[in-house]
Amino acid sequence: MSSTASTLSNLHHDSLYDKLRPIAEARMMLKQIGIDPFGTAMENILSPTEAIINGQHTILVGTNNYLGLTFDADALAAAHETLDALGTGTTGSRMANGSFTLHRRLEMDFAAFYGVRDCILFSTGYLANLGVLSALGSAQDVIVLDADCHASIYDGCKLGGAEVIRFRHNDPEDLDKRLRRLKSRARNAVIVVEGLYSMLGDVAPLAEIVAVKQRYGSCLVVDEAHSLGIYGATGRGVAQAQQCEDGVDFTVGTFSKSLGATGGFCVSQREELDLIRYASRPYIFTASPVPSVVASTRVTLQKLAAGKHLRANLFARAEQLHQGLLALGYQPAADVSPVIAINIKGRLNALNFWNKLLAAGAYCNLVLPPATPSGDPLLRISLSAAHNAEQIDAVLQMFADLYPDYAQACASASA
Ligand code: PMP
């Protein structure tokens, strides 16, 4: 018996594990067709845009490495130096073990970069959302969030126990309606949105959302995970680009995309931010960021701030790919941005398309329902400032060769 089949039969008799049965079935389906996008191994990383996968040279278009800084020589040097000086890890939380001076330095760097009072570092962006939202939204509070918000935002709401109300994605009028219904509670409601949405690559109408928030006197948290380094004159994100930063109470972000590392942060002008540190279980009860990562992030943050040329290159490549895909007959899910998503009808069609693209030499993300906002599977491409025009041309050629598969998936869905 195959291991998945034996897992299934074990599950059958055991009620505790029954809930894992749909996962086991989905895993078995992937095994049977011999395609496992969630087990892809990068055998070697050659650069921010190239890896060896299945023994083959592959162009990476699914990394979130938006500014291509993972091999930046200065960031590597800072990380190496700090690794030698301070060791491999902090081995505990800042509350218990104490902070490294470097943690506080990076917090001050982020605060200065955003021009605000303070910053708290978290060990990941996921934990930043958990920490901030659970501290702001306790059982008697209400959090009003965009329906397409990331899982970490939903999980942060759960951890705090607030009532959760969703408004229609990127729809300030619907947000307004939900706040109106809350009557006097709207004044203490926490609104949560993202800057650039990670799945479809669409941008929030943040200035309009800020205007709604200000009418009700609510609190606004913006997760700029995917927009940090990409939007705004100095890369602070969509709020900077739409000139509405003063209306944002808390900005959350991650080191794991444009900053090329792992970690999270929250910045704010509000005095209360420091108290969140003491009210946030995901800050208190987990090990603090690794010093070499903090050191490399201090460097990449500087490069990000001065990275106008990187943003220009990133958008040039995004434009090139977006226009090229449109010309081939594909329908990207949103306007031009560094995230380009293409819906492919049918799970099997999407798996096959993704697999053929990988075999042709390009790696992107395959996202399957229920993780997709539209309910259809999607191919998610994220671009990097480190991509060159030739790489994008090569990817477009692969999409051209695979167009019949896409057309067939569209046709079978509408039949
Ligand atoms: N927020 C958003 C919008 C994200 O997309 C992600 C990760 N993809 C996170 C937060 C979590 O970031 P991290 O990888 O640093 O945990």
Coordinates of C-alpha atoms and ligand atoms in Angstrom, one line a residue:
M1 CA 0.0 0.0 0.0
S2 CA 1.3 3.5 -0.8
S3 CA 2.0 5.7 2.2
T4 CA -0.9 8.1 1.3
A5 CA -3.3 5.2 0.9
S6 CA -2.3 3.8 4.3
T7 CA -2.7 7.3 5.8
L8 CA -6.2 7.4 4.4
S9 CA -7.2 4.0 5.8
N10 CA -5.7 5.0 9.2
L11 CA -7.7 8.2 9.1
H12 CA -10.9 6.3 8.4
H13 CA -11.1 4.8 11.9
D14 CA -9.9 7.6 14.0
S15 CA -12.2 10.5 14.7
L16 CA -9.5 12.9 16.0
Y17 CA -7.7 12.7 12.6
D18 CA -10.8 12.6 10.5
K19 CA -10.6 16.3 9.9
L20 CA -7.3 15.8 8.1
R21 CA -9.1 13.5 5.6
P22 CA -9.8 16.1 2.9
I23 CA -6.1 17.1 3.0
A24 CA -5.1 13.5 2.7
E25 CA -7.4 13.1 -0.3
A26 CA -6.1 16.2 -2.0
R27 CA -2.5 15.0 -1.4
M28 CA -3.3 11.7 -2.9
M29 CA -4.8 13.3 -6.0
L30 CA -1.5 15.2 -6.5
K31 CA 0.5 12.0 -6.0
Q32 CA -1.6 10.1 -8.5
I33 CA -1.1 12.7 -11.2
G34 CA 2.6 13.1 -10.2
I35 CA 2.5 16.9 -9.7
D36 CA 3.3 18.3 -6.3
P37 CA 3.7 22.1 -6.5
F38 CA 3.8 22.3 -2.7
G39 CA 6.8 20.1 -2.4
T40 CA 9.0 21.9 -5.0
A41 CA 12.7 21.9 -3.9
M42 CA 15.1 24.6 -4.9
E43 CA 18.2 22.5 -5.3
N44 CA 20.4 25.5 -5.6
I45 CA 19.8 29.2 -5.7
L46 CA 21.9 30.9 -8.4
S47 CA 20.7 34.4 -8.0
P48 CA 17.6 36.3 -6.9
T49 CA 16.0 35.3 -10.2
E50 CA 17.4 31.8 -11.0
A51 CA 17.5 28.4 -9.3
I52 CA 18.1 24.8 -10.1
I53 CA 14.9 22.9 -9.8
N54 CA 14.6 19.2 -10.8
G55 CA 18.1 19.5 -12.1
Q56 CA 17.2 22.2 -14.5
H57 CA 18.1 25.9 -14.7
T58 CA 14.9 27.8 -13.9
I59 CA 13.8 31.4 -14.0
L60 CA 12.1 32.4 -10.7
V61 CA 8.9 34.4 -11.1
G62 CA 7.4 33.5 -7.8
T63 CA 9.7 34.7 -5.0
N64 CA 8.3 38.0 -3.7
N65 CA 11.9 39.1 -3.9
Y66 CA 10.6 42.4 -5.3
L67 CA 13.8 44.4 -5.1
G68 CA 16.2 41.5 -5.7
L69 CA 18.2 42.2 -2.6
T70 CA 18.8 38.7 -1.2
F71 CA 22.4 38.6 -2.6
D72 CA 23.2 42.3 -2.1
A73 CA 26.9 42.4 -1.3
D74 CA 26.7 44.9 1.5
A75 CA 23.8 43.1 3.2
L76 CA 25.7 39.8 2.9
A77 CA 28.8 41.5 4.5
A78 CA 26.8 42.9 7.3
A79 CA 25.1 39.6 8.0
H80 CA 28.5 37.7 7.9
E81 CA 30.1 40.2 10.2
T82 CA 27.2 40.1 12.7
L83 CA 27.1 36.3 12.6
D84 CA 30.7 36.1 13.6
A85 CA 30.3 38.9 16.3
L86 CA 27.0 38.0 17.9
G87 CA 26.4 34.3 17.0
T88 CA 23.7 32.4 15.2
G89 CA 20.6 33.3 17.3
T90 CA 19.1 35.1 20.3
T91 CA 17.8 31.9 21.8
G92 CA 14.8 33.7 23.4
S93 CA 12.4 36.5 23.5
R94 CA 13.4 40.1 24.2
M95 CA 11.2 40.2 27.3
A96 CA 12.9 37.2 28.8
N97 CA 16.4 37.3 27.4
G98 CA 16.8 41.0 26.8
S99 CA 17.2 42.9 23.5
F100 CA 20.3 43.1 21.4
T101 CA 21.2 46.8 20.8
L102 CA 20.8 45.9 17.1
H103 CA 17.1 45.2 17.6
R104 CA 16.5 48.7 18.9
R105 CA 18.7 50.2 16.2
L106 CA 16.6 48.6 13.4
E107 CA 13.4 49.8 15.2
M108 CA 14.8 53.3 15.1
D109 CA 15.8 52.9 11.5
F110 CA 12.2 51.9 10.6
A111 CA 10.7 54.7 12.7
A112 CA 13.0 57.2 10.9
F113 CA 12.3 55.8 7.5
Y114 CA 8.5 56.2 8.1
G115 CA 9.0 59.5 9.9
V116 CA 7.1 58.3 13.0
R117 CA 7.5 58.0 16.7
D118 CA 8.3 54.3 17.1
C119 CA 8.5 50.8 15.8
I120 CA 8.3 47.2 17.2
L121 CA 10.1 44.4 15.5
F122 CA 8.5 41.0 15.3
S123 CA 10.0 37.7 14.3
T124 CA 7.9 37.4 11.2
G125 CA 5.3 39.5 9.4
Y126 CA 2.7 36.9 10.3
L127 CA 3.5 37.5 14.0
A128 CA 3.4 41.2 13.5
N129 CA -0.2 41.0 12.4
L130 CA -1.0 38.5 15.2
G131 CA 0.7 40.8 17.8
V132 CA -0.8 44.1 16.7
L133 CA -4.3 42.9 16.0
S134 CA -4.7 40.8 19.0
A135 CA -3.5 43.7 21.2
L136 CA -5.8 46.2 19.5
G137 CA -8.9 44.0 19.2
S138 CA -10.0 42.3 22.4
A139 CA -13.3 40.6 23.1
Q140 CA -15.4 43.8 23.4
D141 CA -14.0 45.4 20.2
V142 CA -14.9 45.1 16.6
I143 CA -12.5 44.8 13.7
V144 CA -13.7 45.7 10.2
L145 CA -11.5 44.1 7.5
D146 CA -11.3 43.9 3.8
A147 CA -12.6 40.5 2.8
D148 CA -9.4 39.6 0.9
C149 CA -7.1 40.2 3.8
H150 CA -4.2 37.8 4.4
A151 CA -4.6 34.8 6.8
S152 CA -2.3 36.4 9.3
I153 CA -4.8 39.3 9.7
Y154 CA -7.7 36.9 10.2
D155 CA -5.6 34.9 12.7
G156 CA -4.7 38.0 14.6
C157 CA -8.4 38.9 15.0
K158 CA -9.0 35.4 16.3
L159 CA -6.2 35.6 18.8
G160 CA -7.6 38.8 20.3
G161 CA -11.2 37.6 20.2
A162 CA -12.7 40.7 18.7
E163 CA -15.9 40.6 16.6
V164 CA -14.9 40.5 13.0
I165 CA -16.9 42.2 10.2
R166 CA -15.8 41.9 6.6
F167 CA -16.4 44.6 3.9
R168 CA -16.3 44.0 0.2
H169 CA -12.8 43.9 -1.2
N170 CA -11.4 47.4 -2.1
D171 CA -14.9 48.9 -1.7
P172 CA -14.8 52.1 0.5
E173 CA -18.6 52.5 0.2
D174 CA -19.2 49.1 1.6
L175 CA -16.8 49.9 4.5
D176 CA -18.7 53.1 5.1
K177 CA -22.0 51.1 5.2
R178 CA -20.6 48.7 7.8
L179 CA -19.2 51.5 10.0
R180 CA -22.5 53.3 9.8
R181 CA -24.3 50.2 11.1
L182 CA -22.0 50.1 14.0
K183 CA -23.3 53.5 15.3
S184 CA -21.3 54.7 18.3
R185 CA -19.0 51.5 18.2
A186 CA -17.5 52.8 14.9
R187 CA -15.4 55.3 16.8
N188 CA -13.4 52.5 18.4
A189 CA -13.5 50.1 15.5
V190 CA -10.2 48.9 14.0
I191 CA -10.2 48.9 10.2
V192 CA -7.6 46.6 8.5
V193 CA -6.6 46.7 4.9
E194 CA -3.5 45.8 2.8
G195 CA -1.6 48.1 0.4
L196 CA -1.0 45.8 -2.5
Y197 CA -3.0 42.6 -2.3
S198 CA -0.8 39.6 -2.6
M199 CA -3.0 37.3 -4.6
L200 CA -4.4 39.3 -7.5
G201 CA -1.9 42.2 -7.4
D202 CA -4.5 44.9 -7.0
V203 CA -3.9 48.1 -5.0
A204 CA -6.2 49.4 -2.2
P205 CA -8.0 52.8 -2.7
L206 CA -6.3 53.8 0.4
A207 CA -6.9 57.6 0.3
E208 CA -10.7 56.8 0.0
I209 CA -10.5 54.3 2.9
V210 CA -8.7 56.9 5.0
A211 CA -11.4 59.5 4.2
V212 CA -14.1 57.0 5.4
K213 CA -12.0 56.2 8.5
Q214 CA -11.7 59.8 9.4
R215 CA -15.5 60.4 9.1
Y216 CA -16.0 57.8 11.8
G217 CA -12.9 58.4 13.9
S218 CA -11.9 54.7 13.7
C219 CA -8.4 53.3 13.9
L220 CA -6.7 52.2 10.6
V221 CA -4.1 49.4 10.3
V222 CA -2.5 49.0 6.9
D223 CA -0.4 45.9 6.1
E224 CA 2.1 47.0 3.5
A225 CA 3.8 43.6 3.3
H226 CA 3.7 43.5 -0.5
S227 CA 3.9 47.3 -1.2
L228 CA 6.9 48.2 1.0
G229 CA 9.8 49.1 -1.3
I230 CA 7.5 49.2 -4.4
Y231 CA 5.1 52.1 -4.0
G232 CA 5.8 55.7 -2.9
A233 CA 8.7 58.0 -3.6
T234 CA 10.9 56.4 -1.0
G235 CA 9.2 53.0 -1.0
R236 CA 7.1 53.4 2.1
G237 CA 4.2 51.8 0.4
V238 CA 0.7 52.6 -1.0
A239 CA -0.1 55.1 1.8
Q240 CA 2.9 57.2 0.7
A241 CA 2.0 56.8 -3.0
Q242 CA -1.5 58.0 -2.3
Q243 CA -0.4 60.7 0.1
C244 CA -2.6 59.6 3.0
E245 CA 0.0 58.4 5.5
D246 CA -1.3 60.8 8.2
G247 CA -4.6 58.9 8.2
V248 CA -2.9 55.5 8.9
D249 CA -2.6 54.7 12.6
F250 CA -0.5 51.6 12.4
T251 CA 1.6 50.2 9.5
V252 CA 2.6 46.6 9.5
G253 CA 5.2 45.1 7.2
T254 CA 7.6 42.2 6.7
F255 CA 11.3 41.7 5.9
S256 CA 10.4 38.7 3.9
K257 CA 9.7 40.4 0.5
S258 CA 11.4 43.5 -0.6
L259 CA 13.9 43.4 2.3
G260 CA 15.1 40.0 1.4
A261 CA 15.1 38.3 4.8
T262 CA 12.6 37.1 7.5
G263 CA 11.0 39.3 10.2
G264 CA 8.2 41.8 10.7
F265 CA 7.5 45.2 12.1
C266 CA 4.9 47.7 13.1
V267 CA 5.4 51.5 13.0
S268 CA 3.2 54.2 14.3
Q269 CA 3.1 57.8 15.4
R270 CA 0.8 56.8 18.3
E271 CA 2.3 56.7 21.8
E272 CA 0.3 53.5 22.4
L273 CA 2.5 51.5 20.1
D274 CA 5.1 50.8 22.9
L275 CA 2.3 49.4 25.0
I276 CA 1.4 46.9 22.3
R277 CA 4.8 45.4 22.9
Y278 CA 3.7 44.5 26.4
A279 CA 0.2 43.3 25.4
S280 CA 1.3 41.2 22.5
R281 CA 1.8 37.5 23.1
P282 CA 3.5 36.9 19.7
Y283 CA 6.1 39.5 20.8
I284 CA 6.5 38.2 24.3
F285 CA 6.4 34.4 23.8
T286 CA 8.7 33.8 20.8
A287 CA 12.4 34.2 20.1
S288 CA 13.4 37.6 18.8
P289 CA 14.8 38.1 15.3
V290 CA 18.3 36.6 14.5
P291 CA 21.0 39.2 14.8
S292 CA 22.5 38.6 11.3
V293 CA 19.1 39.0 9.8
V294 CA 18.6 42.3 11.7
A295 CA 22.0 43.5 10.4
S296 CA 21.2 42.6 6.8
T297 CA 17.8 44.2 7.1
R298 CA 19.3 47.4 8.3
V299 CA 21.3 47.5 5.0
T300 CA 18.5 46.5 2.7
L301 CA 16.2 49.1 4.3
Q302 CA 18.7 51.7 3.3
K303 CA 18.9 50.3 -0.2
L304 CA 15.1 50.2 -0.4
A305 CA 14.8 53.8 0.6
A306 CA 17.3 54.9 -2.0
G307 CA 16.0 52.3 -4.5
K308 CA 14.2 54.5 -7.1
H309 CA 16.1 52.8 -9.8
L310 CA 15.1 49.4 -8.5
R311 CA 11.4 50.4 -8.5
A312 CA 11.8 51.7 -12.0
N313 CA 13.3 48.5 -13.2
L314 CA 10.6 46.4 -11.4
F315 CA 7.8 48.4 -13.0
A316 CA 9.4 48.2 -16.4
R317 CA 9.5 44.4 -16.1
A318 CA 6.0 44.3 -14.8
E319 CA 4.8 46.4 -17.7
Q320 CA 6.7 44.2 -20.1
L321 CA 5.2 41.0 -18.8
H322 CA 1.7 42.4 -18.4
Q323 CA 1.5 43.8 -21.9
G324 CA 3.1 40.6 -23.3
L325 CA 0.6 38.4 -21.6
L326 CA -2.3 40.6 -22.8
A327 CA -1.0 40.4 -26.4
L328 CA -0.9 36.6 -26.2
G329 CA -4.5 36.5 -25.1
Y330 CA -4.1 36.0 -21.3
Q331 CA -6.1 38.0 -18.9
P332 CA -4.2 39.2 -15.9
A333 CA -6.5 39.7 -12.9
A334 CA -5.5 43.3 -12.2
D335 CA -3.8 46.4 -13.6
V336 CA 0.0 46.4 -13.9
S337 CA 1.8 45.7 -10.7
P338 CA 4.7 43.4 -9.7
V339 CA 2.2 40.7 -8.9
I340 CA 0.5 39.3 -11.9
A341 CA -2.2 36.7 -11.4
I342 CA -3.9 34.6 -14.1
N343 CA -7.0 32.6 -13.2
I344 CA -7.1 29.1 -14.7
K345 CA -10.4 27.3 -14.6
G346 CA -10.3 23.8 -13.1
R347 CA -7.9 22.4 -10.5
L348 CA -6.4 19.8 -12.9
N349 CA -6.0 22.4 -15.7
A350 CA -4.1 24.7 -13.3
L351 CA -1.9 21.9 -12.0
N352 CA -1.0 20.8 -15.5
F353 CA -0.3 24.4 -16.6
W354 CA 1.9 25.1 -13.7
N355 CA 3.8 21.9 -14.2
K356 CA 4.4 22.5 -17.9
L357 CA 5.6 26.0 -17.1
L358 CA 8.1 24.6 -14.6
A359 CA 9.2 21.9 -17.1
A360 CA 9.7 24.7 -19.7
G361 CA 11.9 26.5 -17.1
A362 CA 9.9 29.0 -15.1
Y363 CA 8.7 28.8 -11.5
C364 CA 5.7 30.7 -10.4
N365 CA 3.2 30.1 -7.5
L366 CA 0.2 27.9 -7.9
V367 CA -2.6 28.9 -5.6
L368 CA -5.6 26.7 -5.2
P369 CA -9.0 27.4 -3.7
P370 CA -9.9 28.1 -0.9
A371 CA -6.7 30.2 -0.8
T372 CA -7.8 32.2 -3.8
P373 CA -10.1 35.2 -3.6
S374 CA -11.9 34.4 -6.9
G375 CA -12.6 30.7 -6.1
D376 CA -10.6 29.7 -9.2
P377 CA -7.1 28.4 -9.1
L378 CA -4.6 30.9 -10.1
L379 CA -1.0 31.2 -11.3
R380 CA 0.6 33.9 -9.3
I381 CA 3.7 35.6 -10.7
S382 CA 5.8 38.0 -8.7
L383 CA 8.5 40.0 -10.4
S384 CA 11.8 41.3 -9.2
A385 CA 13.9 44.4 -9.9
A386 CA 16.7 41.9 -10.6
H387 CA 14.9 40.4 -13.6
N388 CA 16.2 41.5 -17.0
A389 CA 14.2 42.0 -20.1
E390 CA 15.6 38.8 -21.7
Q391 CA 14.3 36.7 -18.8
I392 CA 10.8 38.2 -19.2
D393 CA 11.0 37.6 -22.9
A394 CA 11.9 33.9 -22.2
V395 CA 9.0 33.6 -19.8
L396 CA 6.6 35.2 -22.4
Q397 CA 7.8 32.6 -24.9
M398 CA 6.9 29.8 -22.5
F399 CA 3.4 31.4 -22.0
A400 CA 3.1 31.6 -25.8
D401 CA 3.9 27.9 -26.2
L402 CA 1.4 27.1 -23.5
Y403 CA -1.4 29.3 -24.7
P404 CA -3.4 26.3 -26.2
D405 CA -3.6 24.8 -22.7
Y406 CA -5.0 28.1 -21.3
A407 CA -7.5 28.5 -24.1
Q408 CA -8.7 24.9 -23.6
A409 CA -9.1 25.5 -19.9
C410 CA -11.2 28.7 -20.6
A411 CA -13.3 26.9 -23.2
S412 CA -13.9 23.8 -21.0
A413 CA -15.1 26.1 -18.2
S414 CA -17.6 28.0 -20.4
A415 CA -18.8 24.8 -22.2
Ligands
PMP1 N1 0.9 40.0 5.4 C1 0.7 39.7 4.1 C2 -0.3 40.6 3.3 C3 1.4 38.7 3.5 O1 1.1 38.3 2.2 C4 2.3 37.9 4.3 C5 3.1 36.7 3.7 N2 2.9 36.4 2.5 C6 2.4 38.2 5.6 C7 1.7 39.3 6.1 C8 3.3 37.5 6.5 O2 4.7 37.8 6.3 P1 5.9 36.8 6.8 O3 6.2 36.0 5.6 O4 6.9 37.8 7.1 O5 5.4 36.1 7.9

